[in-house]
Tab-separated table of C-alpha atoms in Angstrom:
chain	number	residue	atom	x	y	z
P	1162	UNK	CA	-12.736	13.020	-46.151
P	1163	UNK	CA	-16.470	13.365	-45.367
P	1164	UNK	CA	-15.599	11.929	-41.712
P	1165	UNK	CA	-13.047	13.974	-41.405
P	1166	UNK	CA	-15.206	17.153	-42.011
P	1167	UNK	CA	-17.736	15.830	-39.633
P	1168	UNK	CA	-15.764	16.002	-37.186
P	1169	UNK	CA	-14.582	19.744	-37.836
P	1170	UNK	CA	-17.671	20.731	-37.690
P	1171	UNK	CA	-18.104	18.867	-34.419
P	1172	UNK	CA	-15.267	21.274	-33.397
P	1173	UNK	CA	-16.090	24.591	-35.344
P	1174	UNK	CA	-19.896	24.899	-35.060
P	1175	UNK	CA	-20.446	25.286	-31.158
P	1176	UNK	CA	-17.610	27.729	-30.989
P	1177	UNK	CA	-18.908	30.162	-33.303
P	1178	UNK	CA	-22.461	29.241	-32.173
P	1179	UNK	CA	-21.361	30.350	-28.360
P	1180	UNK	CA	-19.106	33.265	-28.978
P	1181	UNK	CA	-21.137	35.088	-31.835
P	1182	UNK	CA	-18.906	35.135	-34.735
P	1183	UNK	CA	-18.462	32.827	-37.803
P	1184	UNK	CA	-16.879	30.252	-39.820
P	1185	UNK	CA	-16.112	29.222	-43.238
P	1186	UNK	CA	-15.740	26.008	-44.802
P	1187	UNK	CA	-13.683	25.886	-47.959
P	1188	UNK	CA	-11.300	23.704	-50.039
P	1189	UNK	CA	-7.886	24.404	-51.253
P	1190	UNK	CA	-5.874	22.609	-54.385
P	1191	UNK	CA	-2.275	23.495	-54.993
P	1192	UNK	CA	1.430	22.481	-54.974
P	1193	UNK	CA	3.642	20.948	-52.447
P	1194	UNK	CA	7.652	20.846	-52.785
P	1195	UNK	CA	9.926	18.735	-50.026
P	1196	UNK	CA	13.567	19.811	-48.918
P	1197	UNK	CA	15.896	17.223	-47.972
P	1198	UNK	CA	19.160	15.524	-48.670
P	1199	UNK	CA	17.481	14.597	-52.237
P	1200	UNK	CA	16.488	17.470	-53.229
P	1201	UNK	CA	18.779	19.131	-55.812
P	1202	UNK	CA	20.922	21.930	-55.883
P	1203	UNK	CA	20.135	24.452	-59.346
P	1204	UNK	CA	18.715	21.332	-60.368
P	1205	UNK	CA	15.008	20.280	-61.387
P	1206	UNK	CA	12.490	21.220	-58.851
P	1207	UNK	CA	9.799	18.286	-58.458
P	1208	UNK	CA	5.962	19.720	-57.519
P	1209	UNK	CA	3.373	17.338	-56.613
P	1210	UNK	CA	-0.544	18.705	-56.191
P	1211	UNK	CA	-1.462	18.533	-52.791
P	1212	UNK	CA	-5.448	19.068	-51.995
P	1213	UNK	CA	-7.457	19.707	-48.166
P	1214	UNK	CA	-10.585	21.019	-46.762
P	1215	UNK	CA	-10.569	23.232	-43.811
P	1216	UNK	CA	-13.136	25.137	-41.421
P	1217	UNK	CA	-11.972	28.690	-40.167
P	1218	UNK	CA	-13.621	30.146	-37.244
P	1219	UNK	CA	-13.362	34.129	-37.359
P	1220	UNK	CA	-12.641	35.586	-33.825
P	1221	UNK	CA	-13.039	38.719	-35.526
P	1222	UNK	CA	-11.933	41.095	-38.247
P	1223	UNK	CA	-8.658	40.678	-37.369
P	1224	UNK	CA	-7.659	36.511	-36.205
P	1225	UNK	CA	-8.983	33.496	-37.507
P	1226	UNK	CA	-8.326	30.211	-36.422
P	1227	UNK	CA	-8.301	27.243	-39.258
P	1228	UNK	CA	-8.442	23.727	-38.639
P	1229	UNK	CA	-7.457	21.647	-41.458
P	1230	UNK	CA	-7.058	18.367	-43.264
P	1231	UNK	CA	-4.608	18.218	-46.446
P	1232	UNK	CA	-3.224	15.663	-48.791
P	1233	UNK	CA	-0.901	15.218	-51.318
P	1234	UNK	CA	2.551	13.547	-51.906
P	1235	UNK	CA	6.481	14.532	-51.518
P	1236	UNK	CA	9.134	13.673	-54.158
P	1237	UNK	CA	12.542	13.639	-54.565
P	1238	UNK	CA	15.621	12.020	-56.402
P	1239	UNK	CA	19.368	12.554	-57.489
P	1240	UNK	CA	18.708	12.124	-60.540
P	1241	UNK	CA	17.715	15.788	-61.037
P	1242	UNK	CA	20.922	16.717	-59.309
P	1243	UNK	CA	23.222	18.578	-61.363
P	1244	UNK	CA	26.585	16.956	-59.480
P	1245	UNK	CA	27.386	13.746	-60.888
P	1246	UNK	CA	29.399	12.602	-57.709
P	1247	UNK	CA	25.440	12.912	-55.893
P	1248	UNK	CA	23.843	11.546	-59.052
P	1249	UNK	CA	25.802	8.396	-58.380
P	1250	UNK	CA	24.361	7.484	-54.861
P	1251	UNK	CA	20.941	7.384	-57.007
P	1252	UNK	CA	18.615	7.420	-54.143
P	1253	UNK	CA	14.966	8.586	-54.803
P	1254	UNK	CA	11.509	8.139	-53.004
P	1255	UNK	CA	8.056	9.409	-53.132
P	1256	UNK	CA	6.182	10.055	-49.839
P	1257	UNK	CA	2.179	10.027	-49.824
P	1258	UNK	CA	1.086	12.626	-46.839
P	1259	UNK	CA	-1.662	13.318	-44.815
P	1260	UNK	CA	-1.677	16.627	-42.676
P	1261	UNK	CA	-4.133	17.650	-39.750
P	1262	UNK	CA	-3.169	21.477	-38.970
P	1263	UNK	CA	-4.407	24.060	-36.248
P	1264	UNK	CA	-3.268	27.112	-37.521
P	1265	UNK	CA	-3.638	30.543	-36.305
P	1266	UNK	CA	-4.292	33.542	-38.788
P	1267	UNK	CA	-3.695	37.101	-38.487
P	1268	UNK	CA	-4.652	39.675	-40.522
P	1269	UNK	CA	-2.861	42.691	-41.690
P	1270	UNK	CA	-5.834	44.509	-42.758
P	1271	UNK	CA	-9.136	44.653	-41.257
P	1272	UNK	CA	-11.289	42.201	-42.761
P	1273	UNK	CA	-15.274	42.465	-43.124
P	1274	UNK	CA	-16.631	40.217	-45.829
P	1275	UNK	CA	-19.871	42.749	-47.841
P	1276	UNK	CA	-17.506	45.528	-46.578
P	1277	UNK	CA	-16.438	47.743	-49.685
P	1278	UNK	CA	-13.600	48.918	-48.023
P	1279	UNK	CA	-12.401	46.421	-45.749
P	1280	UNK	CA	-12.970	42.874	-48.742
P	1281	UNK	CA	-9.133	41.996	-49.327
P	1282	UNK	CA	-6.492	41.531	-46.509
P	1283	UNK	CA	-2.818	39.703	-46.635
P	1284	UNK	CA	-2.165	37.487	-43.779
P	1285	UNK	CA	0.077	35.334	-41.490
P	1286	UNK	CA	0.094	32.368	-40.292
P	1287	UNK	CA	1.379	30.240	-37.789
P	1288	UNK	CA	0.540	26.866	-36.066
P	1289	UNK	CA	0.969	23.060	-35.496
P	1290	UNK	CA	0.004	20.165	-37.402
P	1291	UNK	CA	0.244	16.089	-37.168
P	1292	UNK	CA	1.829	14.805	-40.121
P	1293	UNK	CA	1.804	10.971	-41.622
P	1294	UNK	CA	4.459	10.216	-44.045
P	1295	UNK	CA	4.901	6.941	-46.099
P	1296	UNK	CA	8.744	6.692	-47.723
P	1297	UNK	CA	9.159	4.812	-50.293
P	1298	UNK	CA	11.352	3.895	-53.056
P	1299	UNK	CA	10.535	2.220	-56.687
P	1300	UNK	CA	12.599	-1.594	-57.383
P	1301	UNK	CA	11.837	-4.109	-59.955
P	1302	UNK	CA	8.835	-1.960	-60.869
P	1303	UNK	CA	7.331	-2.469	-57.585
P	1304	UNK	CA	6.910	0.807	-54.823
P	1305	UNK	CA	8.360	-0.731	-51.549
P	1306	UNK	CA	8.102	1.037	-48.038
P	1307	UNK	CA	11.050	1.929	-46.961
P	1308	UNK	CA	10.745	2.266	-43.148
P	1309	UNK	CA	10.346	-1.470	-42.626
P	1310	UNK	CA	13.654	-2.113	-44.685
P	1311	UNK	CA	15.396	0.056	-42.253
P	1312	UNK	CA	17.832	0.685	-45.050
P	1313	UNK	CA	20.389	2.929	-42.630
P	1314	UNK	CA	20.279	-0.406	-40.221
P	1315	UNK	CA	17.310	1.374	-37.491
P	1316	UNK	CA	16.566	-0.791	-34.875
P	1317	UNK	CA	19.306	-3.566	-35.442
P	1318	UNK	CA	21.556	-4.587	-32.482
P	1319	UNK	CA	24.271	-3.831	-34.492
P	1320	UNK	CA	23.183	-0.225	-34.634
P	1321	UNK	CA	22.227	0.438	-31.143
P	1322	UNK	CA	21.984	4.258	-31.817
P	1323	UNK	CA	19.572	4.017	-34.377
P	1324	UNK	CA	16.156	3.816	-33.954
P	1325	UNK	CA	13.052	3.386	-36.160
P	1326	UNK	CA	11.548	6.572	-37.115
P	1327	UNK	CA	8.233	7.639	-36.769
P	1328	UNK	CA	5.246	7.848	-39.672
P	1329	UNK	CA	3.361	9.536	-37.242
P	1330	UNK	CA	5.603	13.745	-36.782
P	1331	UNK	CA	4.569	17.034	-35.473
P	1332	UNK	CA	5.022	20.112	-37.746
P	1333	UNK	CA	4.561	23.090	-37.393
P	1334	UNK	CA	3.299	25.291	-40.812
P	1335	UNK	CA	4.730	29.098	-40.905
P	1336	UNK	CA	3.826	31.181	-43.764
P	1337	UNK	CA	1.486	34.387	-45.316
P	1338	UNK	CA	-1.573	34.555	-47.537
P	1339	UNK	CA	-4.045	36.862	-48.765
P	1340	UNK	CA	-7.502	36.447	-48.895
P	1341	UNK	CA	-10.593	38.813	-51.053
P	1342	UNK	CA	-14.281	38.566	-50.720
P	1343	UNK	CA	-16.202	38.273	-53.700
P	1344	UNK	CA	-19.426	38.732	-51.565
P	1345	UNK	CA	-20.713	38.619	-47.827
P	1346	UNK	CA	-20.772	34.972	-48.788
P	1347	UNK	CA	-17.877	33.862	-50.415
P	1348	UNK	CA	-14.003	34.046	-50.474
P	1349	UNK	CA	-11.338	33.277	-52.186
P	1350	UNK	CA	-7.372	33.853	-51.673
P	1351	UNK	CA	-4.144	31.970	-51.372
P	1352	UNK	CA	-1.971	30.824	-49.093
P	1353	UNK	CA	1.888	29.786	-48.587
P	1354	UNK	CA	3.466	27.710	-45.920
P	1355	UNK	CA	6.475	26.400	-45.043
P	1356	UNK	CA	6.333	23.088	-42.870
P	1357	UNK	CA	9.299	22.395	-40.544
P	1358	UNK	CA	9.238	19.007	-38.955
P	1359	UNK	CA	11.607	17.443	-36.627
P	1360	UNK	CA	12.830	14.075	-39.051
P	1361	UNK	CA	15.036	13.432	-41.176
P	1362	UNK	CA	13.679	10.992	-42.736
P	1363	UNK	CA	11.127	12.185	-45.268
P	1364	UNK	CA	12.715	10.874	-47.862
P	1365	UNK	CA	14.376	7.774	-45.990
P	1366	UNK	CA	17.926	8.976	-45.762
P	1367	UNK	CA	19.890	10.273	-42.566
P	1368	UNK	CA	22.906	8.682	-41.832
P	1369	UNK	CA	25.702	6.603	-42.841
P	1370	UNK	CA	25.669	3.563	-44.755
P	1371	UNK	CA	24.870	0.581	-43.186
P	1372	UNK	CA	26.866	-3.031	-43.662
P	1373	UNK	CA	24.644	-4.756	-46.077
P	1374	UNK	CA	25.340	-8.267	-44.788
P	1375	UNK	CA	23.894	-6.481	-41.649
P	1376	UNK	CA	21.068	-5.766	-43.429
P	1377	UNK	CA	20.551	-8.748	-45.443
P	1378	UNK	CA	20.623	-10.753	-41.970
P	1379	UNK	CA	18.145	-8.694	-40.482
P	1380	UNK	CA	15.840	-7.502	-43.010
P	1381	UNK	CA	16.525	-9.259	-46.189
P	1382	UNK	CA	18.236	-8.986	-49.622
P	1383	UNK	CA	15.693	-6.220	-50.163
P	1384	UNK	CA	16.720	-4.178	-47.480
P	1385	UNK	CA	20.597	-3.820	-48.919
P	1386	UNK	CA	19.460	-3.706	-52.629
P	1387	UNK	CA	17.574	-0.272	-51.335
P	1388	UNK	CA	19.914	0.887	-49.004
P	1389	UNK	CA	22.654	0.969	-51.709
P	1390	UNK	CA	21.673	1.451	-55.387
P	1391	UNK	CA	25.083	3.717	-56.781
P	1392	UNK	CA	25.374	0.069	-59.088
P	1393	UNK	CA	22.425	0.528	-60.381
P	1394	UNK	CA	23.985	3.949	-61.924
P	1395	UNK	CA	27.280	2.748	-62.644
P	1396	UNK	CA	26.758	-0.785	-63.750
P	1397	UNK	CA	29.292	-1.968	-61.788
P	1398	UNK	CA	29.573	-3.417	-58.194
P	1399	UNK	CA	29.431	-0.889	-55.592
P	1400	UNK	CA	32.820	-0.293	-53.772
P	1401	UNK	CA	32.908	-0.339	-49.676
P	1402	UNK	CA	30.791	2.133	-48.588
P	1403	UNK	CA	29.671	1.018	-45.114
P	1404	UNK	CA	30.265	4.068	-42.190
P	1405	UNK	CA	30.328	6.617	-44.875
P	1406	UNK	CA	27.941	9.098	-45.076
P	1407	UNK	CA	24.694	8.591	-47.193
P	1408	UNK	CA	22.955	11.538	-45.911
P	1409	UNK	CA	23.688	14.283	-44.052
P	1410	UNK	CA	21.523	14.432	-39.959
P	1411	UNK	CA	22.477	17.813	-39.097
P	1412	UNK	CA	19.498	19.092	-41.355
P	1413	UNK	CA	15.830	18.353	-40.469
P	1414	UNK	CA	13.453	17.621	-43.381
P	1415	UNK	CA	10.402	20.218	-44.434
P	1416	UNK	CA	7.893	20.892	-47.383
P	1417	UNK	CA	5.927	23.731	-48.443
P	1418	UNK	CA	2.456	23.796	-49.740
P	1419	UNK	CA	1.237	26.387	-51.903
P	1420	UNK	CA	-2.347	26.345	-51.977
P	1421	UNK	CA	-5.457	28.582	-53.743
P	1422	UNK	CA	-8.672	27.972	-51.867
P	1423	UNK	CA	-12.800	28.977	-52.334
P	1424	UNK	CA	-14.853	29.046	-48.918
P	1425	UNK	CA	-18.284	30.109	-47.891
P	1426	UNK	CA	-18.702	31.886	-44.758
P	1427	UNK	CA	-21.952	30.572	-42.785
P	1428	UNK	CA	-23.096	33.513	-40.592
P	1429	UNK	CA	-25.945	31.428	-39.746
P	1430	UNK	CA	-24.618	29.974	-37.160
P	1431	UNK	CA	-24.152	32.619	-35.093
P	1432	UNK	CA	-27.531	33.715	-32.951
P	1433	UNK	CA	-28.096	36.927	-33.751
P	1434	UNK	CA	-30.783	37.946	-36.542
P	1435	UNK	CA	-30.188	38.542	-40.229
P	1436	UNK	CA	-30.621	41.885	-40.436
P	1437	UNK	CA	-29.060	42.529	-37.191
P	1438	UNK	CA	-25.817	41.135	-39.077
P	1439	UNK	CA	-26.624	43.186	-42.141
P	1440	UNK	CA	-26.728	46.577	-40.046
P	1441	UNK	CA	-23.563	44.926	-38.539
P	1442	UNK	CA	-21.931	44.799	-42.170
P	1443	UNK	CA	-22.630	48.205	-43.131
P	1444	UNK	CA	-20.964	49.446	-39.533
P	1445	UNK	CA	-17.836	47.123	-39.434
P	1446	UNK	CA	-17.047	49.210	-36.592
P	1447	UNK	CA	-19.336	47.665	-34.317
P	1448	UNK	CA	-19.012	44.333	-36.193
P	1449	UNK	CA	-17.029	42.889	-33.336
């Protein structure tokens, strides 16, 4: 993390240094939630924290542009589906992320930190961000990866349309926020946003079933044992269910994070004087 902020700053500093204007550097804790093919419908919702730190560099009172590192960990499983006939295929994974965003922020009130009148402002949000996932499923009390099992049969000659997926996806983070200023120094605020990514395969599961003697060949008894686990729920052998489908592609995976965040703005940086910024606080009109 401490690398990772280093080289924000690398980023952030000269920019606001050049152009006049200023950062902040904060921290945000929250919630994240995935949707995919496991997660339930009017059943349990599953939350997991999520956590980042970010540097925002203030064009001015209106746009901001935030560059940001976040953490945290998707979840899903039938078992909090309310349908038995989905509680049967008895899939589930967790997903450890990390997220680098560039996001661009707009506000829709004029907003002057030390300004009375112009301290709170919602906002929206839009950018792009470089996601790593890591699937994976729990068997035998052991957490396995799942994207080396290739549990749908990815990268097999006996699948030649399926390929390995990624751990390395672009998103790209949509949402709204508001921020208040408790002084000229400080802020606080939240923030909501949607990520839509272009896999399916958060949560491992896509496609059809795949033959597990196919699997077993290639990548093991492992490999079948995770690709198939509707035994496991019903105690008794699974029936035929190779070609049929275990997921459904026509749906792209995505998560939300819901986040509340502190920063400090660092006005500092920027080369005019102290009370040259003060007189520029008390006329936000010529702020900018």
């Amino acid at each position: 993390m401490c690398r990772c902020l280093s080289l924000l700053l690398l980023v952030f500093v000269p920019m606001a240094a050049a152009s006049g204007q200023y950062v902040d550097f904060g921290v945000i804790g929250g919630l994240a939630k995935y949707q995919g093919d496991l997660t339930p419908k009017g059943g349990d919702v599953e939350l997991n924290p999520a956590y980042g730190i970010f540097i925002r560099h203030h064009f001015n009172q209106w746009a901001a542009l935030r560059c940001g590192i976040q953490g945290g960990r998707l979840t899903g499983k039938d078992a909090n589906n309310p349908d038995d006939a989905v509680r049967r295929r008895n899939l589930s994974f967790r997903a450890p992320i990390t997220e680098f965003s560039f996001t661009g922020e707009f506000n829709l009130l004029p907003y002057v930190p030390g300004n009375a009148k112009k301290g709170i402002s919602p906002f929206l949000q839009a950018g792009i961000a470089f996601l790593h996932f890591r699937p994976q499923a729990l068997i035998n009390d052991r957490w396995i990866n799942l994207q080396p099992m290739a549990t749908e049969g990815q990268g097999m000659r006996e699948y030649p349309g399926k390929r390995p997926y990624q751990l390395l996806q672009i998103v790209f983070p949509v949402g709204m926020g508001l921020r208040y200023a408790l002084s000229q120094k400080a802020n606080i605020g939240f923030d909501f946003a949607w990520r839509f990514t272009l896999t399916d395969y958060l949560d491992d599961v896509s496609g059809n079933y795949a033959d597990p003697a196919v699997l077993m060949q290639n990548r093991g008894e492992l490999s079948a044992a995770l690709s198939n686990r509707t035994a496991e729920y019903t105690g008794v052998p699974a029936v035929d269910f190779v070609g049929t489908p275990r997921g459904d592609p026509r749906n792209k995976d995505s998560y939300f994070i819901f986040g509340l965040f502190f920063s400090y703005n660092f006005y500092d940086l920027v080369p005019f004087s102290r009370s040259e910024r003060i007189k520029k606080v008390e006329e936000p009109g010529k702020w900018f």
